[in-house]
Amino acid sequence: MRSETTVIREKTAADDAACAALLRRVHARDGYPLFLPPEDVAGFLRPESERIAWVAEHDGGIVGHVALHCPPEDPTLSAASTATGLPPDRLALLARLFTAPEVRRAGLGRALLRHATGHAPLLGRRAVLDVGMSLPKAVALYESEGWSRAGELHIPLDEGPMLDLWVYVSP
Ligand SMILES: CC(C)(COP(=O)(O)OP(=O)(O)OC[C@H]1O[C@@H](n2cnc3c(N)ncnc32)[C@H](O)[C@@H]1OP(=O)(O)O)[C@@H](O)C(=O)NCCC(=O)NCCS
């Protein structure tokens, strides 16, 4: 995406601190991620399974983030594999999508979603994702882009309540 001053580009290590700061603001406002101790933000944004990630930059600041993850095993990939008939190694998890509160509803979330979804075939994979059932804005975005609900997961956490997720597959 390239609007007047907003660019989507590949994330580098130099972006990590700004991404973590943005995620903390998103967490405070939207409750995403659903369950995450603040000290785990950096690890949440740089898991080993991250294959590629992008940031949206506006006037020198980070205003959005999205990634593709390719973990060796994952309950969402298993559910999506059953739904699509594709093996898990032909799927990529679209993850960590968020935009800055001050730029919302201007098309950036959709642009980041399309960017990552469009990249998955370049990895020989189809994009799938999971989303918290308590995140209706994100669910509305995915469904407006033609993603299909393919299942649900209820994952007990070590601490806190159950993680209730919808699984979606890209068109
Ligand atoms: C979900 C999120 C990424 C959308 O970002 P955004 O920059 O506002 O997205 P867009 O402007 O491209 O909006 C795209 C669509 O999302 C849906 N949407 C976004 N905000 C919405 C809201 N407040 N109410 C209802 N639908 C909403 C709409 O379908 C919207 O399309 P429209 O504006 O044409 O009606 C953003 O709200 C966010 O970061 N939320 C917190 C993090 C999160 O929940 N991430 C998902 C993890 S699975």
mmCIF file with all atom_site columns, C-alpha atoms and ligand atoms in Angstrom:
data_model
loop_
_atom_site.group_PDB
_atom_site.id
_atom_site.type_symbol
_atom_site.label_atom_id
_atom_site.label_alt_id
_atom_site.label_comp_id
_atom_site.label_asym_id
_atom_site.label_entity_id
_atom_site.label_seq_id
_atom_site.pdbx_PDB_ins_code
_atom_site.Cartn_x
_atom_site.Cartn_y
_atom_site.Cartn_z
_atom_site.occupancy
_atom_site.B_iso_or_equiv
_atom_site.pdbx_formal_charge
_atom_site.auth_seq_id
_atom_site.auth_comp_id
_atom_site.auth_asym_id
_atom_site.auth_atom_id
_atom_site.pdbx_PDB_model_num
ATOM   1   C CA  . MET A 1 1   ? 0.000   0.000   0.000  1.00 0.00 ? 1   MET A CA  1
ATOM   2   C CA  . ARG A 1 2   ? 1.205   3.496   -0.749 1.00 0.00 ? 2   ARG A CA  1
ATOM   3   C CA  . SER A 1 3   ? -1.123  6.340   0.090  1.00 0.00 ? 3   SER A CA  1
ATOM   4   C CA  . GLU A 1 4   ? 0.222   9.908   0.419  1.00 0.00 ? 4   GLU A CA  1
ATOM   5   C CA  . THR A 1 5   ? 2.592   8.981   3.215  1.00 0.00 ? 5   THR A CA  1
ATOM   6   C CA  . THR A 1 6   ? 1.691   5.430   4.262  1.00 0.00 ? 6   THR A CA  1
ATOM   7   C CA  . VAL A 1 7   ? 3.875   2.579   3.031  1.00 0.00 ? 7   VAL A CA  1
ATOM   8   C CA  . ILE A 1 8   ? 3.698   -1.157  3.741  1.00 0.00 ? 8   ILE A CA  1
ATOM   9   C CA  . ARG A 1 9   ? 7.200   -2.619  3.845  1.00 0.00 ? 9   ARG A CA  1
ATOM   10  C CA  . GLU A 1 10  ? 8.927   -5.657  5.280  1.00 0.00 ? 10  GLU A CA  1
ATOM   11  C CA  . LYS A 1 11  ? 9.612   -5.468  9.027  1.00 0.00 ? 11  LYS A CA  1
ATOM   12  C CA  . THR A 1 12  ? 13.198  -5.296  10.208 1.00 0.00 ? 12  THR A CA  1
ATOM   13  C CA  . ALA A 1 13  ? 14.750  -5.709  13.646 1.00 0.00 ? 13  ALA A CA  1
ATOM   14  C CA  . ALA A 1 14  ? 14.955  -1.911  13.845 1.00 0.00 ? 14  ALA A CA  1
ATOM   15  C CA  . ASP A 1 15  ? 11.129  -1.820  13.932 1.00 0.00 ? 15  ASP A CA  1
ATOM   16  C CA  . ASP A 1 16  ? 10.749  -4.146  16.917 1.00 0.00 ? 16  ASP A CA  1
ATOM   17  C CA  . ALA A 1 17  ? 10.586  -1.497  19.643 1.00 0.00 ? 17  ALA A CA  1
ATOM   18  C CA  . ALA A 1 18  ? 8.051   0.639   17.773 1.00 0.00 ? 18  ALA A CA  1
ATOM   19  C CA  . CYS A 1 19  ? 5.925   -2.423  16.992 1.00 0.00 ? 19  CYS A CA  1
ATOM   20  C CA  . ALA A 1 20  ? 5.933   -3.426  20.660 1.00 0.00 ? 20  ALA A CA  1
ATOM   21  C CA  . ALA A 1 21  ? 4.951   0.099   21.729 1.00 0.00 ? 21  ALA A CA  1
ATOM   22  C CA  . LEU A 1 22  ? 2.095   0.128   19.227 1.00 0.00 ? 22  LEU A CA  1
ATOM   23  C CA  . LEU A 1 23  ? 0.891   -3.310  20.326 1.00 0.00 ? 23  LEU A CA  1
ATOM   24  C CA  . ARG A 1 24  ? 0.799   -2.158  23.948 1.00 0.00 ? 24  ARG A CA  1
ATOM   25  C CA  . ARG A 1 25  ? -1.501  0.709   22.919 1.00 0.00 ? 25  ARG A CA  1
ATOM   26  C CA  . VAL A 1 26  ? -3.695  -1.651  20.884 1.00 0.00 ? 26  VAL A CA  1
ATOM   27  C CA  . HIS A 1 27  ? -3.865  -4.065  23.799 1.00 0.00 ? 27  HIS A CA  1
ATOM   28  C CA  . ALA A 1 28  ? -4.956  -1.294  26.164 1.00 0.00 ? 28  ALA A CA  1
ATOM   29  C CA  . ARG A 1 29  ? -7.662  -0.126  23.773 1.00 0.00 ? 29  ARG A CA  1
ATOM   30  C CA  . ASP A 1 30  ? -8.922  -3.284  22.079 1.00 0.00 ? 30  ASP A CA  1
ATOM   31  C CA  . GLY A 1 31  ? -7.960  -6.140  24.357 1.00 0.00 ? 31  GLY A CA  1
ATOM   32  C CA  . TYR A 1 32  ? -5.822  -7.657  21.577 1.00 0.00 ? 32  TYR A CA  1
ATOM   33  C CA  . PRO A 1 33  ? -3.944  -9.855  22.124 1.00 0.00 ? 33  PRO A CA  1
ATOM   34  C CA  . LEU A 1 34  ? -6.547  -11.417 24.374 1.00 0.00 ? 34  LEU A CA  1
ATOM   35  C CA  . PHE A 1 35  ? -4.216  -12.771 27.045 1.00 0.00 ? 35  PHE A CA  1
ATOM   36  C CA  . LEU A 1 36  ? -0.651  -11.531 27.177 1.00 0.00 ? 36  LEU A CA  1
ATOM   37  C CA  . PRO A 1 37  ? 1.422   -10.366 30.102 1.00 0.00 ? 37  PRO A CA  1
ATOM   38  C CA  . PRO A 1 38  ? 3.002   -7.011  29.126 1.00 0.00 ? 38  PRO A CA  1
ATOM   39  C CA  . GLU A 1 39  ? 6.518   -8.394  29.538 1.00 0.00 ? 39  GLU A CA  1
ATOM   40  C CA  . ASP A 1 40  ? 5.835   -10.916 26.757 1.00 0.00 ? 40  ASP A CA  1
ATOM   41  C CA  . VAL A 1 41  ? 5.125   -8.347  24.018 1.00 0.00 ? 41  VAL A CA  1
ATOM   42  C CA  . ALA A 1 42  ? 8.494   -8.689  22.298 1.00 0.00 ? 42  ALA A CA  1
ATOM   43  C CA  . GLY A 1 43  ? 8.263   -12.480 22.125 1.00 0.00 ? 43  GLY A CA  1
ATOM   44  C CA  . PHE A 1 44  ? 4.685   -12.304 20.901 1.00 0.00 ? 44  PHE A CA  1
ATOM   45  C CA  . LEU A 1 45  ? 5.843   -10.170 17.970 1.00 0.00 ? 45  LEU A CA  1
ATOM   46  C CA  . ARG A 1 46  ? 8.907   -12.280 17.096 1.00 0.00 ? 46  ARG A CA  1
ATOM   47  C CA  . PRO A 1 47  ? 7.958   -15.953 17.483 1.00 0.00 ? 47  PRO A CA  1
ATOM   48  C CA  . GLU A 1 48  ? 10.271  -18.565 15.970 1.00 0.00 ? 48  GLU A CA  1
ATOM   49  C CA  . SER A 1 49  ? 7.517   -19.472 13.526 1.00 0.00 ? 49  SER A CA  1
ATOM   50  C CA  . GLU A 1 50  ? 7.457   -15.990 11.968 1.00 0.00 ? 50  GLU A CA  1
ATOM   51  C CA  . ARG A 1 51  ? 8.288   -16.423 8.277  1.00 0.00 ? 51  ARG A CA  1
ATOM   52  C CA  . ILE A 1 52  ? 7.860   -12.808 7.189  1.00 0.00 ? 52  ILE A CA  1
ATOM   53  C CA  . ALA A 1 53  ? 6.215   -9.702  8.627  1.00 0.00 ? 53  ALA A CA  1
ATOM   54  C CA  . TRP A 1 54  ? 5.352   -6.234  7.395  1.00 0.00 ? 54  TRP A CA  1
ATOM   55  C CA  . VAL A 1 55  ? 4.799   -2.872  8.991  1.00 0.00 ? 55  VAL A CA  1
ATOM   56  C CA  . ALA A 1 56  ? 2.846   0.115   7.798  1.00 0.00 ? 56  ALA A CA  1
ATOM   57  C CA  . GLU A 1 57  ? 4.832   3.312   8.178  1.00 0.00 ? 57  GLU A CA  1
ATOM   58  C CA  . HIS A 1 58  ? 3.299   6.770   8.181  1.00 0.00 ? 58  HIS A CA  1
ATOM   59  C CA  . ASP A 1 59  ? 5.345   9.927   8.566  1.00 0.00 ? 59  ASP A CA  1
ATOM   60  C CA  . GLY A 1 60  ? 8.204   7.921   10.055 1.00 0.00 ? 60  GLY A CA  1
ATOM   61  C CA  . GLY A 1 61  ? 6.026   6.119   12.633 1.00 0.00 ? 61  GLY A CA  1
ATOM   62  C CA  . ILE A 1 62  ? 4.770   2.526   12.706 1.00 0.00 ? 62  ILE A CA  1
ATOM   63  C CA  . VAL A 1 63  ? 0.966   2.449   12.370 1.00 0.00 ? 63  VAL A CA  1
ATOM   64  C CA  . GLY A 1 64  ? 0.302   -1.191  11.498 1.00 0.00 ? 64  GLY A CA  1
ATOM   65  C CA  . HIS A 1 65  ? 1.677   -4.726  11.493 1.00 0.00 ? 65  HIS A CA  1
ATOM   66  C CA  . VAL A 1 66  ? 0.901   -8.139  10.004 1.00 0.00 ? 66  VAL A CA  1
ATOM   67  C CA  . ALA A 1 67  ? 2.855   -11.397 9.723  1.00 0.00 ? 67  ALA A CA  1
ATOM   68  C CA  . LEU A 1 68  ? 2.822   -14.867 8.209  1.00 0.00 ? 68  LEU A CA  1
ATOM   69  C CA  . HIS A 1 69  ? 3.773   -17.691 10.549 1.00 0.00 ? 69  HIS A CA  1
ATOM   70  C CA  . CYS A 1 70  ? 4.672   -21.236 9.522  1.00 0.00 ? 70  CYS A CA  1
ATOM   71  C CA  . PRO A 1 71  ? 4.849   -23.286 12.739 1.00 0.00 ? 71  PRO A CA  1
ATOM   72  C CA  . PRO A 1 72  ? 5.582   -27.007 12.437 1.00 0.00 ? 72  PRO A CA  1
ATOM   73  C CA  . GLU A 1 73  ? 2.484   -27.831 14.484 1.00 0.00 ? 73  GLU A CA  1
ATOM   74  C CA  . ASP A 1 74  ? -0.465  -25.676 15.399 1.00 0.00 ? 74  ASP A CA  1
ATOM   75  C CA  . PRO A 1 75  ? -4.135  -26.334 16.270 1.00 0.00 ? 75  PRO A CA  1
ATOM   76  C CA  . THR A 1 76  ? -5.331  -23.647 13.832 1.00 0.00 ? 76  THR A CA  1
ATOM   77  C CA  . LEU A 1 77  ? -3.341  -25.186 10.997 1.00 0.00 ? 77  LEU A CA  1
ATOM   78  C CA  . SER A 1 78  ? -4.757  -28.600 11.885 1.00 0.00 ? 78  SER A CA  1
ATOM   79  C CA  . ALA A 1 79  ? -8.325  -27.297 11.805 1.00 0.00 ? 79  ALA A CA  1
ATOM   80  C CA  . ALA A 1 80  ? -7.708  -25.391 8.564  1.00 0.00 ? 80  ALA A CA  1
ATOM   81  C CA  . SER A 1 81  ? -6.058  -28.458 7.050  1.00 0.00 ? 81  SER A CA  1
ATOM   82  C CA  . THR A 1 82  ? -9.145  -30.534 7.787  1.00 0.00 ? 82  THR A CA  1
ATOM   83  C CA  . ALA A 1 83  ? -11.380 -27.845 6.295  1.00 0.00 ? 83  ALA A CA  1
ATOM   84  C CA  . THR A 1 84  ? -9.353  -27.231 3.130  1.00 0.00 ? 84  THR A CA  1
ATOM   85  C CA  . GLY A 1 85  ? -7.891  -30.665 2.480  1.00 0.00 ? 85  GLY A CA  1
ATOM   86  C CA  . LEU A 1 86  ? -4.454  -29.049 2.232  1.00 0.00 ? 86  LEU A CA  1
ATOM   87  C CA  . PRO A 1 87  ? -1.595  -30.380 4.376  1.00 0.00 ? 87  PRO A CA  1
ATOM   88  C CA  . PRO A 1 88  ? -0.405  -27.990 7.113  1.00 0.00 ? 88  PRO A CA  1
ATOM   89  C CA  . ASP A 1 89  ? 2.846   -27.322 5.243  1.00 0.00 ? 89  ASP A CA  1
ATOM   90  C CA  . ARG A 1 90  ? 0.774   -25.791 2.425  1.00 0.00 ? 90  ARG A CA  1
ATOM   91  C CA  . LEU A 1 91  ? -0.851  -23.326 4.846  1.00 0.00 ? 91  LEU A CA  1
ATOM   92  C CA  . ALA A 1 92  ? 0.446   -20.122 6.438  1.00 0.00 ? 92  ALA A CA  1
ATOM   93  C CA  . LEU A 1 93  ? -0.957  -18.487 9.533  1.00 0.00 ? 93  LEU A CA  1
ATOM   94  C CA  . LEU A 1 94  ? -1.777  -14.846 8.979  1.00 0.00 ? 94  LEU A CA  1
ATOM   95  C CA  . ALA A 1 95  ? -1.133  -13.368 12.408 1.00 0.00 ? 95  ALA A CA  1
ATOM   96  C CA  . ARG A 1 96  ? -0.473  -10.268 14.496 1.00 0.00 ? 96  ARG A CA  1
ATOM   97  C CA  . LEU A 1 97  ? -2.655  -7.958  12.423 1.00 0.00 ? 97  LEU A CA  1
ATOM   98  C CA  . PHE A 1 98  ? -3.223  -4.624  14.128 1.00 0.00 ? 98  PHE A CA  1
ATOM   99  C CA  . THR A 1 99  ? -3.404  -0.948  13.250 1.00 0.00 ? 99  THR A CA  1
ATOM   100 C CA  . ALA A 1 100 ? -2.896  2.195   15.298 1.00 0.00 ? 100 ALA A CA  1
ATOM   101 C CA  . PRO A 1 101 ? -6.083  3.515   16.918 1.00 0.00 ? 101 PRO A CA  1
ATOM   102 C CA  . GLU A 1 102 ? -5.640  6.946   15.299 1.00 0.00 ? 102 GLU A CA  1
ATOM   103 C CA  . VAL A 1 103 ? -5.664  5.561   11.732 1.00 0.00 ? 103 VAL A CA  1
ATOM   104 C CA  . ARG A 1 104 ? -8.586  3.177   12.071 1.00 0.00 ? 104 ARG A CA  1
ATOM   105 C CA  . ARG A 1 105 ? -11.337 2.768   9.513  1.00 0.00 ? 105 ARG A CA  1
ATOM   106 C CA  . ALA A 1 106 ? -9.239  4.295   6.736  1.00 0.00 ? 106 ALA A CA  1
ATOM   107 C CA  . GLY A 1 107 ? -8.501  1.044   4.913  1.00 0.00 ? 107 GLY A CA  1
ATOM   108 C CA  . LEU A 1 108 ? -5.120  0.177   6.441  1.00 0.00 ? 108 LEU A CA  1
ATOM   109 C CA  . GLY A 1 109 ? -6.238  -3.053  8.126  1.00 0.00 ? 109 GLY A CA  1
ATOM   110 C CA  . ARG A 1 110 ? -7.715  -4.244  4.832  1.00 0.00 ? 110 ARG A CA  1
ATOM   111 C CA  . ALA A 1 111 ? -4.529  -3.273  2.956  1.00 0.00 ? 111 ALA A CA  1
ATOM   112 C CA  . LEU A 1 112 ? -2.326  -5.198  5.423  1.00 0.00 ? 112 LEU A CA  1
ATOM   113 C CA  . LEU A 1 113 ? -4.632  -8.212  5.249  1.00 0.00 ? 113 LEU A CA  1
ATOM   114 C CA  . ARG A 1 114 ? -4.550  -8.228  1.442  1.00 0.00 ? 114 ARG A CA  1
ATOM   115 C CA  . HIS A 1 115 ? -0.784  -7.751  1.390  1.00 0.00 ? 115 HIS A CA  1
ATOM   116 C CA  . ALA A 1 116 ? -0.081  -10.774 3.592  1.00 0.00 ? 116 ALA A CA  1
ATOM   117 C CA  . THR A 1 117 ? -2.788  -12.925 1.981  1.00 0.00 ? 117 THR A CA  1
ATOM   118 C CA  . GLY A 1 118 ? -1.361  -12.183 -1.444 1.00 0.00 ? 118 GLY A CA  1
ATOM   119 C CA  . HIS A 1 119 ? 2.136   -13.118 -0.327 1.00 0.00 ? 119 HIS A CA  1
ATOM   120 C CA  . ALA A 1 120 ? 1.220   -16.583 0.992  1.00 0.00 ? 120 ALA A CA  1
ATOM   121 C CA  . PRO A 1 121 ? 1.061   -18.187 -2.506 1.00 0.00 ? 121 PRO A CA  1
ATOM   122 C CA  . LEU A 1 122 ? 4.612   -16.973 -3.091 1.00 0.00 ? 122 LEU A CA  1
ATOM   123 C CA  . LEU A 1 123 ? 5.551   -19.302 -0.213 1.00 0.00 ? 123 LEU A CA  1
ATOM   124 C CA  . GLY A 1 124 ? 3.521   -22.094 -1.822 1.00 0.00 ? 124 GLY A CA  1
ATOM   125 C CA  . ARG A 1 125 ? 0.892   -21.713 0.895  1.00 0.00 ? 125 ARG A CA  1
ATOM   126 C CA  . ARG A 1 126 ? -2.692  -20.582 1.454  1.00 0.00 ? 126 ARG A CA  1
ATOM   127 C CA  . ALA A 1 127 ? -3.343  -18.040 4.191  1.00 0.00 ? 127 ALA A CA  1
ATOM   128 C CA  . VAL A 1 128 ? -5.487  -19.074 7.147  1.00 0.00 ? 128 VAL A CA  1
ATOM   129 C CA  . LEU A 1 129 ? -5.960  -17.468 10.544 1.00 0.00 ? 129 LEU A CA  1
ATOM   130 C CA  . ASP A 1 130 ? -7.612  -17.613 13.913 1.00 0.00 ? 130 ASP A CA  1
ATOM   131 C CA  . VAL A 1 131 ? -9.408  -14.741 15.567 1.00 0.00 ? 131 VAL A CA  1
ATOM   132 C CA  . GLY A 1 132 ? -10.805 -14.287 19.046 1.00 0.00 ? 132 GLY A CA  1
ATOM   133 C CA  . MET A 1 133 ? -14.569 -14.606 19.150 1.00 0.00 ? 133 MET A CA  1
ATOM   134 C CA  . SER A 1 134 ? -14.555 -11.393 21.176 1.00 0.00 ? 134 SER A CA  1
ATOM   135 C CA  . LEU A 1 135 ? -12.957 -9.344  18.341 1.00 0.00 ? 135 LEU A CA  1
ATOM   136 C CA  . PRO A 1 136 ? -15.925 -8.418  16.102 1.00 0.00 ? 136 PRO A CA  1
ATOM   137 C CA  . LYS A 1 137 ? -14.082 -5.672  14.159 1.00 0.00 ? 137 LYS A CA  1
ATOM   138 C CA  . ALA A 1 138 ? -11.511 -8.143  12.928 1.00 0.00 ? 138 ALA A CA  1
ATOM   139 C CA  . VAL A 1 139 ? -14.173 -10.771 12.164 1.00 0.00 ? 139 VAL A CA  1
ATOM   140 C CA  . ALA A 1 140 ? -16.078 -8.165  10.112 1.00 0.00 ? 140 ALA A CA  1
ATOM   141 C CA  . LEU A 1 141 ? -12.916 -7.345  8.185  1.00 0.00 ? 141 LEU A CA  1
ATOM   142 C CA  . TYR A 1 142 ? -12.139 -10.985 7.358  1.00 0.00 ? 142 TYR A CA  1
ATOM   143 C CA  . GLU A 1 143 ? -15.684 -11.751 6.278  1.00 0.00 ? 143 GLU A CA  1
ATOM   144 C CA  . SER A 1 144 ? -15.859 -8.597  4.144  1.00 0.00 ? 144 SER A CA  1
ATOM   145 C CA  . GLU A 1 145 ? -12.748 -9.882  2.326  1.00 0.00 ? 145 GLU A CA  1
ATOM   146 C CA  . GLY A 1 146 ? -14.421 -13.198 1.568  1.00 0.00 ? 146 GLY A CA  1
ATOM   147 C CA  . TRP A 1 147 ? -12.663 -15.321 4.177  1.00 0.00 ? 147 TRP A CA  1
ATOM   148 C CA  . SER A 1 148 ? -14.705 -18.365 5.278  1.00 0.00 ? 148 SER A CA  1
ATOM   149 C CA  . ARG A 1 149 ? -15.227 -19.601 8.804  1.00 0.00 ? 149 ARG A CA  1
ATOM   150 C CA  . ALA A 1 150 ? -13.819 -23.126 8.890  1.00 0.00 ? 150 ALA A CA  1
ATOM   151 C CA  . GLY A 1 151 ? -14.038 -24.164 12.520 1.00 0.00 ? 151 GLY A CA  1
ATOM   152 C CA  . GLU A 1 152 ? -13.597 -23.132 16.112 1.00 0.00 ? 152 GLU A CA  1
ATOM   153 C CA  . LEU A 1 153 ? -11.067 -23.774 18.828 1.00 0.00 ? 153 LEU A CA  1
ATOM   154 C CA  . HIS A 1 154 ? -11.309 -23.581 22.599 1.00 0.00 ? 154 HIS A CA  1
ATOM   155 C CA  . ILE A 1 155 ? -7.828  -23.592 24.037 1.00 0.00 ? 155 ILE A CA  1
ATOM   156 C CA  . PRO A 1 156 ? -7.358  -23.745 27.802 1.00 0.00 ? 156 PRO A CA  1
ATOM   157 C CA  . LEU A 1 157 ? -4.629  -21.371 28.960 1.00 0.00 ? 157 LEU A CA  1
ATOM   158 C CA  . ASP A 1 158 ? -2.267  -21.932 31.853 1.00 0.00 ? 158 ASP A CA  1
ATOM   159 C CA  . GLU A 1 159 ? -3.719  -18.843 33.485 1.00 0.00 ? 159 GLU A CA  1
ATOM   160 C CA  . GLY A 1 160 ? -6.963  -17.046 32.790 1.00 0.00 ? 160 GLY A CA  1
ATOM   161 C CA  . PRO A 1 161 ? -10.072 -18.151 30.940 1.00 0.00 ? 161 PRO A CA  1
ATOM   162 C CA  . MET A 1 162 ? -10.431 -20.295 27.819 1.00 0.00 ? 162 MET A CA  1
ATOM   163 C CA  . LEU A 1 163 ? -9.159  -18.917 24.495 1.00 0.00 ? 163 LEU A CA  1
ATOM   164 C CA  . ASP A 1 164 ? -12.218 -19.056 22.207 1.00 0.00 ? 164 ASP A CA  1
ATOM   165 C CA  . LEU A 1 165 ? -11.234 -18.711 18.542 1.00 0.00 ? 165 LEU A CA  1
ATOM   166 C CA  . TRP A 1 166 ? -12.799 -18.877 15.102 1.00 0.00 ? 166 TRP A CA  1
ATOM   167 C CA  . VAL A 1 167 ? -10.670 -20.389 12.347 1.00 0.00 ? 167 VAL A CA  1
ATOM   168 C CA  . TYR A 1 168 ? -10.898 -18.704 8.935  1.00 0.00 ? 168 TYR A CA  1
ATOM   169 C CA  . VAL A 1 169 ? -9.471  -19.641 5.528  1.00 0.00 ? 169 VAL A CA  1
ATOM   170 C CA  . SER A 1 170 ? -8.690  -17.150 2.773  1.00 0.00 ? 170 SER A CA  1
ATOM   171 C CA  . PRO A 1 171 ? -10.730 -17.134 -0.426 1.00 0.00 ? 171 PRO A CA  1
HETATM 172 C C1  . LIG B 2 .   ? -9.244  -5.147  13.055 1.00 0.00 ? 1   LIG B C1  1
HETATM 173 C C2  . LIG B 2 .   ? -8.341  -3.964  12.676 1.00 0.00 ? 1   LIG B C2  1
HETATM 174 C C3  . LIG B 2 .   ? -6.990  -4.491  12.217 1.00 0.00 ? 1   LIG B C3  1
HETATM 175 C C4  . LIG B 2 .   ? -9.007  -3.209  11.519 1.00 0.00 ? 1   LIG B C4  1
HETATM 176 O O1  . LIG B 2 .   ? -8.119  -2.168  11.188 1.00 0.00 ? 1   LIG B O1  1
HETATM 177 P P1  . LIG B 2 .   ? -8.598  -0.856  10.368 1.00 0.00 ? 1   LIG B P1  1
HETATM 178 O O2  . LIG B 2 .   ? -7.368  -0.122  9.984  1.00 0.00 ? 1   LIG B O2  1
HETATM 179 O O3  . LIG B 2 .   ? -9.644  -0.121  11.107 1.00 0.00 ? 1   LIG B O3  1
HETATM 180 O O4  . LIG B 2 .   ? -9.255  -1.583  9.104  1.00 0.00 ? 1   LIG B O4  1
HETATM 181 P P2  . LIG B 2 .   ? -9.977  -0.956  7.841  1.00 0.00 ? 1   LIG B P2  1
HETATM 182 O O5  . LIG B 2 .   ? -10.129 0.520   7.950  1.00 0.00 ? 1   LIG B O5  1
HETATM 183 O O6  . LIG B 2 .   ? -9.304  -1.493  6.643  1.00 0.00 ? 1   LIG B O6  1
HETATM 184 O O7  . LIG B 2 .   ? -11.439 -1.606  7.986  1.00 0.00 ? 1   LIG B O7  1
HETATM 185 C C5  . LIG B 2 .   ? -11.741 -2.741  7.233  1.00 0.00 ? 1   LIG B C5  1
HETATM 186 C C6  . LIG B 2 .   ? -13.068 -3.338  7.690  1.00 0.00 ? 1   LIG B C6  1
HETATM 187 O O8  . LIG B 2 .   ? -12.989 -3.861  9.012  1.00 0.00 ? 1   LIG B O8  1
HETATM 188 C C7  . LIG B 2 .   ? -14.290 -3.808  9.591  1.00 0.00 ? 1   LIG B C7  1
HETATM 189 N N1  . LIG B 2 .   ? -14.242 -2.902  10.738 1.00 0.00 ? 1   LIG B N1  1
HETATM 190 C C8  . LIG B 2 .   ? -13.184 -2.189  11.154 1.00 0.00 ? 1   LIG B C8  1
HETATM 191 N N2  . LIG B 2 .   ? -13.520 -1.481  12.241 1.00 0.00 ? 1   LIG B N2  1
HETATM 192 C C9  . LIG B 2 .   ? -14.804 -1.754  12.512 1.00 0.00 ? 1   LIG B C9  1
HETATM 193 C C10 . LIG B 2 .   ? -15.710 -1.341  13.524 1.00 0.00 ? 1   LIG B C10 1
HETATM 194 N N3  . LIG B 2 .   ? -15.356 -0.459  14.477 1.00 0.00 ? 1   LIG B N3  1
HETATM 195 N N4  . LIG B 2 .   ? -16.961 -1.846  13.508 1.00 0.00 ? 1   LIG B N4  1
HETATM 196 C C11 . LIG B 2 .   ? -17.339 -2.728  12.552 1.00 0.00 ? 1   LIG B C11 1
HETATM 197 N N5  . LIG B 2 .   ? -16.540 -3.147  11.558 1.00 0.00 ? 1   LIG B N5  1
HETATM 198 C C12 . LIG B 2 .   ? -15.279 -2.672  11.556 1.00 0.00 ? 1   LIG B C12 1
HETATM 199 C C13 . LIG B 2 .   ? -15.209 -3.238  8.522  1.00 0.00 ? 1   LIG B C13 1
HETATM 200 O O9  . LIG B 2 .   ? -15.670 -4.328  7.735  1.00 0.00 ? 1   LIG B O9  1
HETATM 201 C C14 . LIG B 2 .   ? -14.217 -2.397  7.725  1.00 0.00 ? 1   LIG B C14 1
HETATM 202 O O10 . LIG B 2 .   ? -14.662 -2.088  6.424  1.00 0.00 ? 1   LIG B O10 1
HETATM 203 P P3  . LIG B 2 .   ? -15.483 -0.713  6.137  1.00 0.00 ? 1   LIG B P3  1
HETATM 204 O O11 . LIG B 2 .   ? -14.751 0.407   6.825  1.00 0.00 ? 1   LIG B O11 1
HETATM 205 O O12 . LIG B 2 .   ? -15.461 -0.632  4.657  1.00 0.00 ? 1   LIG B O12 1
HETATM 206 O O13 . LIG B 2 .   ? -16.857 -0.947  6.715  1.00 0.00 ? 1   LIG B O13 1
HETATM 207 C C15 . LIG B 2 .   ? -8.184  -2.972  13.862 1.00 0.00 ? 1   LIG B C15 1
HETATM 208 O O14 . LIG B 2 .   ? -9.467  -2.650  14.356 1.00 0.00 ? 1   LIG B O14 1
HETATM 209 C C16 . LIG B 2 .   ? -7.330  -3.504  14.998 1.00 0.00 ? 1   LIG B C16 1
HETATM 210 O O15 . LIG B 2 .   ? -6.124  -3.342  14.990 1.00 0.00 ? 1   LIG B O15 1
HETATM 211 N N6  . LIG B 2 .   ? -7.984  -4.119  16.015 1.00 0.00 ? 1   LIG B N6  1
HETATM 212 C C17 . LIG B 2 .   ? -7.262  -4.614  17.186 1.00 0.00 ? 1   LIG B C17 1
HETATM 213 C C18 . LIG B 2 .   ? -6.365  -5.774  16.833 1.00 0.00 ? 1   LIG B C18 1
HETATM 214 C C19 . LIG B 2 .   ? -7.149  -6.969  16.351 1.00 0.00 ? 1   LIG B C19 1
HETATM 215 O O16 . LIG B 2 .   ? -8.244  -7.284  16.801 1.00 0.00 ? 1   LIG B O16 1
HETATM 216 N N7  . LIG B 2 .   ? -6.533  -7.697  15.412 1.00 0.00 ? 1   LIG B N7  1
HETATM 217 C C20 . LIG B 2 .   ? -7.095  -8.901  14.865 1.00 0.00 ? 1   LIG B C20 1
HETATM 218 C C21 . LIG B 2 .   ? -6.325  -10.062 15.389 1.00 0.00 ? 1   LIG B C21 1
HETATM 219 S S1  . LIG B 2 .   ? -6.983  -11.614 14.773 1.00 0.00 ? 1   LIG B S1  1
#
